[in-house]
Coordinates of N, CA and C in Angstrom, one line a residue:
M1 N 17.2 -54.9 -110.1 CA 16.3 -54.6 -108.8 C 15.8 -56.3 -109.2
Q2 N 14.6 -56.9 -109.9 CA 13.8 -58.1 -110.1 C 13.7 -58.8 -108.6
A3 N 14.8 -58.9 -108.5 CA 14.6 -60.1 -106.8 C 13.5 -58.8 -105.8
L4 N 14.2 -57.5 -105.8 CA 13.2 -56.8 -104.9 C 11.5 -57.7 -105.4
L5 N 12.4 -56.1 -106.7 CA 10.1 -56.8 -106.6 C 10.2 -57.7 -106.8
D6 N 10.3 -59.3 -107.4 CA 10.0 -61.0 -106.4 C 8.9 -61.0 -105.3
A7 N 10.3 -60.1 -104.4 CA 10.5 -60.6 -102.7 C 9.1 -59.9 -102.5
I8 N 8.6 -58.5 -102.9 CA 7.8 -57.8 -102.4 C 6.9 -58.3 -102.9
A9 N 6.1 -58.7 -104.3 CA 5.5 -59.2 -104.6 C 4.8 -60.6 -104.0
A10 N 5.2 -61.0 -103.7 CA 5.1 -62.5 -102.2 C 5.3 -62.0 -100.7
M11 N 5.5 -61.2 -100.1 CA 5.6 -61.1 -98.6 C 4.1 -61.0 -98.4
P12 N 4.3 -61.5 -97.5 CA 2.4 -61.2 -96.4 C 2.6 -60.4 -95.1
L13 N 1.9 -60.1 -95.5 CA 1.7 -58.2 -94.5 C 2.7 -58.9 -92.7
P14 N 4.2 -57.3 -92.9 CA 4.6 -57.8 -91.4 C 3.6 -57.4 -90.6
V15 N 4.1 -58.4 -89.8 CA 3.2 -58.6 -88.6 C 3.6 -57.7 -87.5
E16 N 5.9 -58.1 -87.6 CA 6.6 -57.4 -86.8 C 7.8 -56.6 -87.8
A17 N 8.6 -56.4 -86.9 CA 9.6 -55.9 -87.1 C 10.5 -57.2 -87.8
Q18 N 10.8 -57.0 -89.4 CA 11.8 -58.1 -89.9 C 12.4 -57.1 -90.7
R19 N 13.0 -57.9 -91.9 CA 13.9 -57.1 -92.6 C 13.6 -58.1 -93.8
V20 N 13.6 -58.0 -95.1 CA 12.0 -57.7 -96.1 C 12.7 -58.9 -97.4
F21 N 14.3 -58.1 -97.9 CA 14.5 -58.2 -98.9 C 16.2 -57.7 -98.4
H22 N 16.9 -58.3 -99.1 CA 18.6 -58.4 -98.0 C 19.2 -58.2 -99.6
G23 N 19.8 -57.6 -100.4 CA 20.7 -57.6 -101.5 C 22.1 -57.2 -101.0
R24 N 22.4 -57.0 -100.3 CA 24.0 -56.9 -100.0 C 25.0 -57.9 -99.6
G25 N 23.5 -59.2 -99.8 CA 24.3 -60.4 -99.5 C 25.4 -61.1 -100.9
G26 N 24.9 -60.4 -101.5 CA 25.5 -61.4 -103.5 C 24.6 -61.8 -103.9
L27 N 23.2 -62.8 -102.9 CA 22.3 -62.8 -103.7 C 22.1 -62.9 -104.3
H28 N 21.9 -62.1 -104.5 CA 21.0 -61.6 -105.7 C 21.3 -60.5 -107.2
P29 N 22.0 -61.2 -107.6 CA 22.4 -60.3 -109.0 C 21.9 -59.5 -109.3
G30 N 21.9 -58.2 -109.2 CA 21.6 -56.8 -110.0 C 20.4 -56.6 -108.7
S31 N 20.7 -56.8 -107.3 CA 19.3 -56.3 -106.3 C 20.6 -55.7 -105.2
E32 N 21.9 -56.0 -105.9 CA 23.1 -55.6 -104.3 C 23.1 -54.4 -103.7
Q33 N 22.3 -53.2 -104.0 CA 22.1 -52.3 -103.2 C 21.3 -52.1 -102.1
W34 N 20.0 -53.1 -102.9 CA 18.2 -53.1 -102.1 C 18.0 -53.3 -100.5
S35 N 17.7 -53.1 -99.6 CA 17.4 -53.9 -98.6 C 16.0 -52.9 -98.5
L36 N 15.2 -54.3 -98.5 CA 14.4 -53.4 -98.0 C 13.3 -54.5 -96.2
D37 N 13.4 -53.3 -95.2 CA 12.4 -53.3 -94.3 C 11.3 -53.1 -93.9
A38 N 10.6 -53.8 -93.3 CA 9.3 -53.1 -92.5 C 9.1 -53.1 -90.8
Y39 N 9.1 -52.0 -91.2 CA 8.6 -51.8 -89.2 C 7.5 -51.3 -88.9
P40 N 6.8 -52.3 -89.5 CA 5.2 -52.2 -88.9 C 4.6 -51.0 -88.3
P41 N 3.8 -49.9 -88.5 CA 3.2 -49.8 -90.0 C 3.8 -49.0 -91.3
V42 N 5.5 -49.4 -91.1 CA 6.7 -48.5 -92.3 C 7.3 -49.7 -92.8
F43 N 7.5 -49.5 -94.3 CA 8.0 -50.1 -94.5 C 9.3 -49.4 -94.8
V44 N 10.8 -49.3 -94.6 CA 12.2 -49.3 -95.4 C 12.8 -49.3 -95.8
L45 N 12.9 -48.8 -97.9 CA 14.2 -49.1 -98.4 C 15.5 -48.4 -98.1
T46 N 16.1 -48.9 -98.1 CA 17.7 -48.5 -98.3 C 17.8 -48.6 -99.6
S47 N 19.0 -47.3 -100.1 CA 19.9 -48.1 -101.4 C 21.1 -47.3 -100.5
F48 N 22.4 -48.5 -101.1 CA 23.4 -48.6 -101.2 C 23.8 -47.8 -102.1
A49 N 23.0 -47.6 -102.8 CA 24.0 -46.8 -103.9 C 22.3 -45.4 -105.3
P50 N 23.7 -44.8 -105.1 CA 22.6 -44.3 -106.3 C 21.0 -44.2 -106.5
A51 N 19.2 -44.3 -106.6 CA 19.0 -44.2 -107.5 C 17.8 -43.8 -108.7
T52 N 17.6 -43.5 -109.0 CA 16.7 -42.8 -110.6 C 15.5 -43.1 -110.1
D53 N 14.9 -41.5 -110.9 CA 14.2 -42.0 -110.2 C 12.5 -42.5 -111.0
E54 N 13.0 -43.2 -111.6 CA 12.4 -44.7 -112.2 C 12.1 -46.4 -111.7
D55 N 13.8 -46.3 -110.9 CA 13.1 -46.7 -109.9 C 12.8 -47.2 -109.1
L56 N 12.5 -46.0 -107.8 CA 11.5 -45.8 -106.8 C 10.1 -45.7 -107.9
A57 N 9.8 -45.6 -108.5 CA 8.4 -44.9 -109.2 C 7.8 -46.3 -109.3
A58 N 8.8 -47.4 -109.8 CA 8.6 -49.6 -110.0 C 8.6 -50.0 -108.5
I59 N 9.5 -49.4 -107.9 CA 9.4 -50.2 -107.0 C 7.9 -50.3 -105.8
G60 N 8.1 -47.9 -105.7 CA 6.9 -48.0 -104.7 C 5.5 -49.0 -105.6
A61 N 5.5 -48.4 -106.8 CA 4.0 -49.1 -107.8 C 4.3 -51.1 -107.3
A62 N 4.9 -51.4 -106.8 CA 5.1 -52.8 -106.0 C 4.4 -52.6 -105.1
L63 N 5.2 -51.9 -103.9 CA 4.8 -52.0 -103.0 C 3.4 -51.7 -102.8
Q64 N 2.0 -50.4 -103.5 CA 1.6 -50.2 -103.9 C 0.8 -51.5 -104.0
A65 N 1.0 -52.2 -105.5 CA -0.4 -53.1 -105.7 C -0.6 -54.5 -104.1
R66 N 1.3 -54.8 -103.8 CA 1.4 -55.3 -102.8 C 0.1 -55.6 -101.5
W67 N 0.3 -53.9 -101.1 CA -0.1 -53.3 -99.8 C -1.7 -54.0 -100.2
A68 N -2.4 -53.4 -102.2 CA -3.0 -53.5 -101.4 C -4.1 -55.3 -101.6
Q69 N -3.0 -55.7 -101.3 CA -4.1 -57.5 -101.5 C -3.2 -57.7 -100.0
I70 N -3.1 -57.0 -99.3 CA -2.6 -57.8 -98.4 C -2.8 -56.5 -97.6
A71 N -3.0 -55.6 -97.2 CA -2.9 -54.4 -96.1 C -4.4 -54.3 -94.5
P72 N -4.6 -54.5 -94.1 CA -6.2 -54.0 -93.3 C -6.4 -53.0 -94.2
A73 N -8.2 -53.6 -93.2 CA -9.6 -52.9 -94.6 C -9.0 -51.0 -94.0
G74 N -8.6 -49.7 -95.7 CA -8.9 -48.7 -94.6 C -7.4 -48.7 -94.7
E75 N -6.1 -49.1 -94.8 CA -5.1 -48.6 -94.0 C -4.0 -48.0 -95.4
P76 N -3.3 -46.7 -95.5 CA -2.8 -46.6 -96.4 C -1.3 -47.2 -96.0
L77 N -0.3 -47.4 -97.5 CA 0.7 -47.6 -97.8 C 1.9 -46.6 -97.3
S78 N 3.0 -47.6 -95.8 CA 3.5 -46.3 -95.6 C 5.1 -46.5 -96.2
W79 N 5.8 -46.0 -97.4 CA 7.1 -45.8 -96.8 C 7.7 -45.0 -96.6
V80 N 9.0 -45.1 -96.5 CA 10.3 -44.1 -96.8 C 11.2 -44.6 -97.6
F81 N 12.3 -43.9 -97.9 CA 13.4 -44.5 -99.2 C 14.8 -44.1 -98.1
Q82 N 15.7 -44.6 -98.3 CA 17.3 -44.4 -97.4 C 18.1 -43.8 -98.9
H83 N 19.0 -43.0 -98.3 CA 19.7 -43.3 -99.7 C 21.5 -43.0 -99.0
R84 N 22.2 -44.3 -99.0 CA 23.1 -44.3 -98.2 C 24.4 -45.1 -99.2
G85 N 24.5 -43.7 -100.2 CA 25.7 -44.1 -101.0 C 26.3 -44.3 -100.9
E86 N 28.1 -44.6 -101.2 CA 29.5 -44.2 -100.5 C 29.7 -42.8 -100.0
A87 N 29.1 -41.9 -100.9 CA 29.4 -40.6 -100.6 C 29.5 -39.8 -99.5
L88 N 27.7 -40.3 -99.6 CA 27.1 -39.8 -98.2 C 27.8 -40.7 -97.0
R89 N 27.9 -41.8 -96.9 CA 28.2 -42.8 -95.7 C 29.8 -41.5 -95.3
M90 N 30.4 -41.7 -96.3 CA 32.3 -41.4 -96.3 C 32.2 -39.7 -95.2
E91 N 30.9 -39.1 -95.0 CA 30.6 -38.1 -94.2 C 29.6 -38.0 -93.8
G92 N 29.6 -39.7 -93.0 CA 28.6 -40.3 -92.0 C 27.2 -39.9 -92.3
R93 N 26.5 -39.4 -93.8 CA 25.2 -39.4 -93.0 C 24.2 -40.3 -94.4
S94 N 22.7 -39.7 -94.6 CA 21.9 -40.5 -95.5 C 20.9 -39.1 -95.9
E95 N 20.3 -39.6 -96.3 CA 19.3 -39.1 -96.9 C 18.1 -39.5 -97.0
T96 N 16.6 -39.4 -96.3 CA 16.4 -40.5 -96.1 C 14.7 -39.6 -95.8
R97 N 13.8 -39.9 -96.8 CA 13.2 -39.5 -97.5 C 11.3 -39.8 -97.2
L98 N 10.2 -39.1 -97.1 CA 8.8 -39.8 -96.6 C 8.3 -40.1 -98.1
M99 N 7.8 -41.2 -98.5 CA 7.3 -41.8 -100.3 C 6.1 -41.4 -100.2
A100 N 4.9 -42.3 -99.4 CA 3.7 -42.3 -98.6 C 4.2 -42.4 -98.0
G101 N 2.8 -42.3 -97.4 CA 1.6 -42.2 -95.5 C 2.2 -41.4 -94.7
A102 N 2.1 -42.3 -93.9 CA 2.9 -41.7 -92.4 C 3.6 -42.4 -90.8
V103 N 4.5 -41.4 -90.5 CA 5.2 -41.9 -90.1 C 4.4 -41.9 -88.4
P104 N 4.4 -43.9 -87.0 CA 4.1 -42.9 -86.1 C 4.9 -42.0 -85.3
D105 N 4.0 -41.7 -84.0 CA 5.3 -41.7 -83.0 C 3.9 -40.7 -81.5
P106 N 4.8 -41.4 -81.5 CA 6.2 -42.7 -81.8 C 5.9 -43.9 -82.1
H107 N 7.1 -44.7 -82.7 CA 6.6 -45.3 -83.8 C 7.1 -46.6 -82.8
I108 N 7.2 -47.6 -82.1 CA 6.6 -49.0 -81.3 C 6.5 -49.9 -82.7
V109 N 6.9 -50.7 -82.6 CA 7.8 -51.7 -83.2 C 7.9 -53.0 -82.2
T110 N 7.5 -54.5 -82.6 CA 7.6 -55.5 -82.1 C 9.1 -56.1 -82.6
E111 N 9.6 -57.2 -81.5 CA 9.8 -58.2 -82.2 C 9.9 -59.9 -81.1
A112 N 10.0 -60.3 -81.9 CA 9.7 -61.9 -80.7 C 8.9 -61.6 -79.5
G113 N 8.0 -60.1 -79.5 CA 7.4 -60.5 -78.3 C 7.9 -58.6 -76.9
A114 N 9.1 -58.1 -77.8 CA 9.4 -58.1 -77.2 C 9.4 -56.5 -77.6
R115 N 9.9 -55.7 -77.7 CA 8.6 -53.8 -78.5 C 10.2 -52.6 -78.0
Y116 N 10.5 -52.0 -79.8 CA 11.7 -51.0 -78.9 C 10.6 -50.1 -80.5
R117 N 11.6 -48.3 -79.4 CA 11.2 -47.6 -80.2 C 12.1 -47.1 -81.5
V118 N 11.9 -47.0 -82.3 CA 12.5 -46.6 -83.9 C 12.4 -45.7 -84.5
H119 N 12.9 -45.3 -85.0 CA 13.4 -43.5 -85.3 C 13.5 -43.4 -87.0
V120 N 12.8 -44.0 -88.1 CA 12.8 -44.6 -89.0 C 13.5 -43.3 -90.5
L121 N 12.7 -42.5 -89.1 CA 13.0 -41.5 -90.2 C 14.4 -40.4 -89.9
R122 N 15.0 -41.1 -88.8 CA 16.3 -39.9 -88.3 C 17.4 -41.0 -88.9
G123 N 18.2 -40.0 -88.9 CA 19.4 -41.1 -89.9 C 19.5 -42.7 -90.2
Q124 N 20.9 -42.5 -90.1 CA 21.2 -44.4 -90.6 C 20.4 -45.2 -89.7
N125 N 20.4 -44.7 -88.0 CA 20.6 -45.3 -87.5 C 19.1 -45.8 -86.9
H126 N 18.1 -46.7 -87.1 CA 16.8 -46.2 -86.1 C 16.1 -46.6 -85.1
G127 N 16.4 -47.9 -84.4 CA 16.7 -48.0 -83.5 C 17.1 -49.7 -83.6
L128 N 16.9 -50.6 -83.9 CA 17.3 -51.5 -84.6 C 17.3 -51.7 -85.5
F129 N 18.4 -52.6 -85.6 CA 18.6 -54.0 -86.3 C 18.3 -54.9 -87.1
L130 N 17.6 -54.9 -87.9 CA 17.0 -56.3 -88.0 C 17.9 -57.4 -89.1
D131 N 19.1 -57.3 -89.4 CA 19.8 -58.0 -90.2 C 20.2 -58.5 -88.8
M132 N 20.3 -58.1 -87.7 CA 20.3 -58.8 -86.2 C 19.4 -59.6 -85.9
A133 N 18.6 -59.5 -86.2 CA 17.2 -60.4 -85.0 C 17.4 -61.9 -85.1
E134 N 18.1 -62.9 -85.9 CA 18.7 -63.7 -86.4 C 20.4 -64.1 -84.5
G135 N 20.4 -63.1 -84.7 CA 21.4 -63.2 -82.7 C 20.7 -62.5 -81.3
R136 N 19.5 -61.8 -82.1 CA 19.0 -61.4 -80.5 C 17.4 -63.2 -80.3
R137 N 17.9 -63.9 -80.7 CA 16.7 -64.9 -81.0 C 18.2 -65.8 -80.5
W138 N 19.1 -66.1 -80.6 CA 19.7 -66.6 -80.3 C 20.3 -66.9 -78.5
V139 N 20.5 -65.2 -78.4 CA 20.2 -64.8 -77.1 C 18.9 -64.9 -76.1
R140 N 17.8 -64.8 -76.4 CA 16.6 -65.0 -75.6 C 16.4 -67.1 -75.5
D141 N 17.1 -68.1 -76.0 CA 17.2 -68.7 -76.4 C 18.2 -69.3 -75.9
Y142 N 19.5 -68.8 -75.7 CA 20.3 -69.4 -74.0 C 19.9 -68.7 -73.6
A143 N 19.7 -67.8 -72.7 CA 18.5 -67.2 -71.3 C 18.4 -68.2 -71.2
A144 N 17.1 -68.3 -72.0 CA 15.3 -69.6 -71.9 C 16.4 -70.6 -71.5
A145 N 17.2 -71.4 -72.0 CA 17.9 -72.7 -71.9 C 18.7 -72.9 -70.2
H146 N 19.4 -71.3 -70.3 CA 20.3 -72.2 -68.6 C 19.7 -71.2 -67.9
S147 N 18.4 -70.7 -67.8 CA 17.4 -70.2 -67.2 C 17.1 -71.2 -65.6
S148 N 17.3 -72.0 -66.0 CA 17.0 -73.4 -65.3 C 16.8 -74.6 -64.8
D149 N 18.7 -74.3 -64.8 CA 19.7 -74.8 -64.4 C 20.7 -74.0 -63.0
P150 N 19.7 -75.2 -62.2 CA 20.3 -74.4 -60.8 C 21.1 -74.1 -59.9
D151 N 22.3 -74.5 -61.0 CA 23.8 -73.1 -60.7 C 23.6 -71.7 -60.8
R152 N 22.9 -71.8 -62.1 CA 23.1 -70.0 -62.5 C 21.9 -69.3 -61.9
R153 N 21.1 -70.3 -61.7 CA 20.0 -69.6 -60.3 C 20.9 -68.9 -60.1
K154 N 21.3 -68.9 -59.2 CA 21.3 -68.6 -58.0 C 21.7 -67.0 -57.7
G155 N 23.2 -67.1 -59.4 CA 23.3 -65.6 -59.2 C 22.7 -64.6 -60.6
G156 N 22.3 -66.0 -61.2 CA 21.0 -65.2 -62.2 C 22.0 -65.6 -63.2
L157 N 20.8 -65.2 -64.4 CA 21.9 -64.7 -65.9 C 22.0 -62.9 -66.1
K158 N 23.8 -62.8 -66.6 CA 24.0 -61.5 -67.1 C 24.7 -61.3 -68.6
V159 N 23.6 -60.8 -68.6 CA 23.7 -60.2 -70.3 C 24.2 -58.4 -70.7
L160 N 25.3 -59.1 -70.9 CA 26.1 -57.4 -71.3 C 25.8 -57.0 -72.7
N161 N 24.7 -56.1 -73.2 CA 24.7 -55.9 -74.3 C 24.8 -54.7 -74.2
L162 N 25.9 -54.6 -75.2 CA 27.0 -53.6 -75.9 C 26.4 -53.1 -76.7
F163 N 25.7 -53.0 -77.2 CA 24.5 -51.9 -78.4 C 23.0 -51.2 -77.1
A164 N 23.2 -51.3 -76.4 CA 21.9 -50.9 -75.7 C 22.3 -48.9 -76.1
Y165 N 22.5 -48.5 -77.0 CA 22.3 -47.3 -77.1 C 22.4 -47.9 -79.2
T166 N 23.5 -48.1 -80.0 CA 23.6 -47.5 -80.6 C 22.0 -48.9 -81.5
C167 N 21.7 -49.3 -81.0 CA 21.0 -50.5 -82.0 C 20.1 -51.6 -81.4
A168 N 20.0 -52.0 -80.1 CA 18.7 -53.0 -80.2 C 19.8 -54.0 -80.4
F169 N 20.6 -54.4 -79.0 CA 20.8 -56.6 -79.7 C 20.4 -56.6 -78.1

């Protein structure tokens, strides 16, 4: 879990929606169960294995300490914990709870200028998969690079959005 705590201690103030920590990639031994996402002004901590109260208290303290350093004056820390352990996933569900602060309603976040409505307290699908940010960037760049091509402009670029319902690709 130390790699997650180190990432929290070094994170800048998130202005846009972003993945702060991705333990599931196998690069951080001992932190494989954790991911931390920022859906400003809310952080979402996800565990893919059972988490102890002590783990959550340590992470909450780390978030609070870093927030005290980077937060706009007077803005309280808001964070949500979601458990998606194997047993829960087999049932197609997760457990989500607000740990501190509040979640805006509606909750609108941005990524590279695009606005997304998210729902961090409802289920596993928040409305924006932050691990797909690089794919969205590629589509934006590809479309921008080809929109100036005269042969392509006649019919316009077409994008098939296969994630329009599930999570904002």
